XYZ file of C-alpha atoms in Angstrom:
238
model
C 1.906 -45.041 -11.587
C 1.135 -47.013 -8.433
C 3.366 -49.090 -6.764
C 3.218 -51.970 -8.603
C 3.832 -50.807 -11.918
C 0.947 -50.356 -13.541
C -0.356 -46.662 -14.806
C -3.576 -44.991 -13.396
C -6.659 -45.076 -15.801
C -7.232 -41.376 -14.999
C -9.740 -41.075 -17.788
C -12.002 -43.843 -15.801
C -12.250 -41.711 -12.723
C -16.033 -41.183 -11.882
C -16.516 -37.824 -13.055
C -17.898 -36.596 -9.450
C -14.052 -37.651 -8.284
C -12.072 -35.831 -10.740
C -14.136 -32.852 -10.361
C -12.722 -33.454 -6.304
C -9.624 -33.603 -7.538
C -9.319 -30.869 -9.880
C -11.213 -27.993 -7.739
C -8.298 -28.490 -5.430
C -5.581 -27.233 -8.184
C -4.987 -23.404 -9.116
C -6.309 -21.792 -12.155
C -3.425 -21.778 -13.804
C -2.418 -25.721 -13.611
C -6.311 -26.474 -14.629
C -6.025 -24.186 -18.072
C -2.348 -24.898 -18.517
C -1.977 -28.475 -17.505
C -5.062 -30.528 -15.742
C -7.552 -30.080 -18.807
C -5.164 -31.465 -20.647
C -4.690 -34.782 -19.242
C -7.854 -36.726 -21.129
C -11.055 -36.148 -22.798
C -13.008 -36.728 -19.369
C -10.876 -34.073 -17.657
C -11.602 -31.429 -20.163
C -15.099 -31.991 -20.147
C -14.933 -31.686 -16.481
C -12.766 -28.249 -16.686
C -15.609 -27.043 -19.099
C -18.042 -27.544 -16.394
C -19.178 -23.798 -15.005
C -19.366 -25.160 -11.562
C -15.304 -25.662 -11.744
C -14.845 -21.923 -12.074
C -17.316 -20.773 -8.686
C -13.768 -20.115 -7.681
C -10.954 -18.555 -9.087
C -7.247 -18.537 -7.457
C -4.377 -16.582 -9.274
C -2.377 -15.739 -6.428
C 1.014 -15.124 -7.782
C 2.933 -15.283 -4.520
C 6.238 -14.313 -7.206
C 4.915 -10.608 -7.547
C 7.109 -9.654 -10.340
C 5.500 -10.342 -13.716
C 6.958 -9.302 -17.078
C 4.691 -7.814 -19.515
C 4.400 -11.055 -21.618
C 3.442 -13.178 -18.339
C 0.859 -10.543 -17.454
C -0.811 -10.381 -20.442
C -1.047 -14.511 -20.725
C -2.482 -13.886 -17.030
C -4.708 -11.631 -17.901
C -6.069 -13.895 -20.734
C -6.452 -17.218 -18.989
C -8.124 -15.174 -16.221
C -10.435 -13.984 -18.673
C -11.259 -17.298 -20.003
C -11.635 -18.858 -16.802
C -14.500 -15.750 -15.529
C -16.441 -16.766 -19.007
C -16.007 -20.578 -17.960
C -17.835 -19.802 -15.059
C -20.947 -18.695 -17.124
C -22.098 -16.104 -14.129
C -21.922 -18.346 -11.237
C -18.192 -16.886 -10.009
C -18.163 -16.138 -6.186
C -14.890 -16.092 -5.032
C -11.615 -14.559 -7.320
C -8.257 -14.325 -5.945
C -5.675 -12.184 -8.292
C -3.109 -10.718 -7.194
C -0.465 -8.302 -9.287
C -2.084 -8.444 -12.340
C -5.610 -7.080 -12.320
C -6.354 -4.263 -14.535
C -9.178 -2.208 -15.010
C -10.257 -3.970 -18.249
C -9.997 -7.262 -16.489
C -11.979 -5.994 -13.368
C -14.919 -4.212 -15.090
C -15.301 -7.880 -17.201
C -15.092 -9.573 -14.071
C -18.266 -7.439 -12.575
C -19.556 -7.294 -15.866
C -19.482 -11.395 -15.368
C -20.188 -11.835 -12.037
C -23.033 -9.744 -10.783
C -22.894 -12.497 -7.460
C -19.332 -12.050 -6.437
C -18.966 -12.190 -2.830
C -15.437 -12.374 -3.135
C -12.470 -10.051 -4.540
C -9.028 -10.095 -3.756
C -6.509 -7.731 -6.007
C -4.261 -6.489 -4.255
C -0.610 -5.264 -5.261
C -2.419 -4.521 -8.413
C -0.579 -1.338 -10.255
C -2.690 -1.258 -13.297
C -6.195 -0.352 -11.601
C -7.428 3.136 -11.375
C -11.028 4.052 -12.084
C -11.678 0.482 -13.000
C -12.531 0.207 -9.447
C -15.085 2.917 -9.526
C -17.062 1.723 -12.455
C -16.977 -1.929 -10.970
C -18.407 -1.087 -7.184
C -21.776 -0.128 -8.423
C -22.050 -3.522 -10.189
C -21.322 -5.645 -7.116
C -23.757 -5.335 -4.085
C -23.430 -8.501 -2.869
C -19.620 -8.446 -1.776
C -19.172 -9.347 1.160
C -15.280 -9.416 1.160
C -12.989 -6.713 -0.796
C -9.045 -6.666 -0.864
C -7.359 -3.428 -2.635
C -4.263 -3.431 -0.256
C -1.336 -1.908 -2.126
C -2.907 -1.215 -4.810
C -0.975 1.410 -6.386
C -4.166 4.351 -7.686
C -2.238 6.915 -9.323
C -3.200 10.500 -7.797
C -4.305 11.979 -11.161
C -6.593 9.709 -11.307
C -7.885 10.589 -7.708
C -8.258 14.090 -8.475
C -9.562 13.518 -11.623
C -13.096 12.311 -10.413
C -13.095 14.988 -8.011
C -12.281 13.863 -4.235
C -8.996 11.394 -2.765
C -11.951 9.493 -0.575
C -13.888 8.716 -4.257
C -13.165 5.000 -3.955
C -13.731 5.152 -0.375
C -17.481 6.796 -1.132
C -18.153 4.062 -3.708
C -17.322 1.527 -1.513
C -19.385 2.678 0.854
C -22.550 3.755 -1.841
C -22.222 0.418 -3.346
C -21.256 -2.795 -1.292
C -23.516 -2.886 1.629
C -22.753 -6.319 2.538
C -19.157 -6.082 3.173
C -17.835 -7.975 6.365
C -14.055 -7.723 5.417
C -12.132 -4.678 4.317
C -8.623 -4.636 3.244
C -7.203 -1.050 2.528
C -3.754 -1.449 3.570
C -1.129 0.777 1.746
C -3.882 3.337 0.560
C -1.958 6.872 1.027
C -4.841 8.984 0.068
C -7.901 7.905 1.860
C -8.715 10.436 4.398
C -11.218 10.288 7.823
C -14.164 11.524 5.208
C -14.034 8.349 3.304
C -13.982 6.211 6.724
C -16.550 7.919 8.358
C -18.215 6.945 4.916
C -16.845 3.235 4.780
C -18.457 3.015 8.651
C -21.943 4.141 7.450
C -22.384 2.647 4.154
C -21.312 -0.533 5.346
C -22.979 -1.582 8.278
C -22.172 -5.329 8.617
C -18.395 -4.578 8.458
C -16.343 -7.078 11.164
C -12.805 -7.072 9.845
C -11.055 -3.990 8.819
C -7.592 -3.238 7.590
C -6.145 0.383 7.907
C -2.187 -0.997 8.040
C 0.269 2.193 6.744
C -3.574 4.189 5.445
C -1.494 7.561 7.128
C -3.726 10.072 6.584
C -6.251 8.575 8.949
C -6.394 10.100 12.549
C -8.400 7.364 14.015
C -9.216 9.699 17.318
C -12.555 10.703 19.271
C -15.613 9.857 17.539
C -14.306 8.033 14.807
C -12.213 5.985 17.148
C -15.442 5.212 19.288
C -16.920 4.186 16.551
C -14.259 1.671 15.318
C -13.638 0.398 18.521
C -17.949 -0.176 18.850
C -18.551 -1.666 15.351
C -15.647 -3.548 13.982
C -14.863 -7.175 15.781
C -11.158 -6.914 14.175
C -9.401 -3.497 13.587
C -5.925 -3.048 11.961
C -4.483 0.482 12.948
C -2.678 2.401 10.483
C 0.469 2.058 12.729
C -0.102 -1.720 13.434
C 2.840 -3.952 12.410
C 2.782 -5.921 9.375
C 5.531 -8.317 7.545
C 4.536 -7.474 4.053
C 1.530 -7.570 1.674
C 0.737 -11.151 2.611
C 0.112 -10.779 5.918
C -3.329 -9.720 6.646
C -6.290 -11.110 8.850
């Protein structure tokens, strides 16, 4: 309602203005609320261009199983609506192996993938890595990779090696809280990701940044967070 008491005609807005308004909303708000306002808004919400970026960053962290399942279903819906045009996705806390592979299979041109604090991802990252050759930013901070899975694939550095071999265009890599990666994995990343500029290694306690490896990081990485650098929590990134 306007200040003079009249109701706004949301359905009568030009499509480009409607798109501008909706693009400022998060994915959950669009799917659960905005697309139900009127037919014209619903029509705009069906356009693939609306889904080039998906933001389902849940600051609350904890989700019960029902809420998590609902978010996974909404994310799949949003990915499908993009029709292959997705370039950026931010889905902390609730990503699973199955969802990650669906994203990778559907979005080969993805540039940014943020799946920090996701505790149901294991070998799905290995499977998805080779499908995302254009990725420029990857955030897998504080993901709880099970040690049994790492041993099953044969190497605690397997994730780092997969990143190095499959994501040569990476510029921003956030690995905070990875308890398994060693100097071998880090060396592989530095050798394979030649465009890397930002690297977050906080709380990667198996790393020992000394000698030639420390020198290489200093020479190659513009913004480097070391294992012992302070952090105020998982939201304190670059």
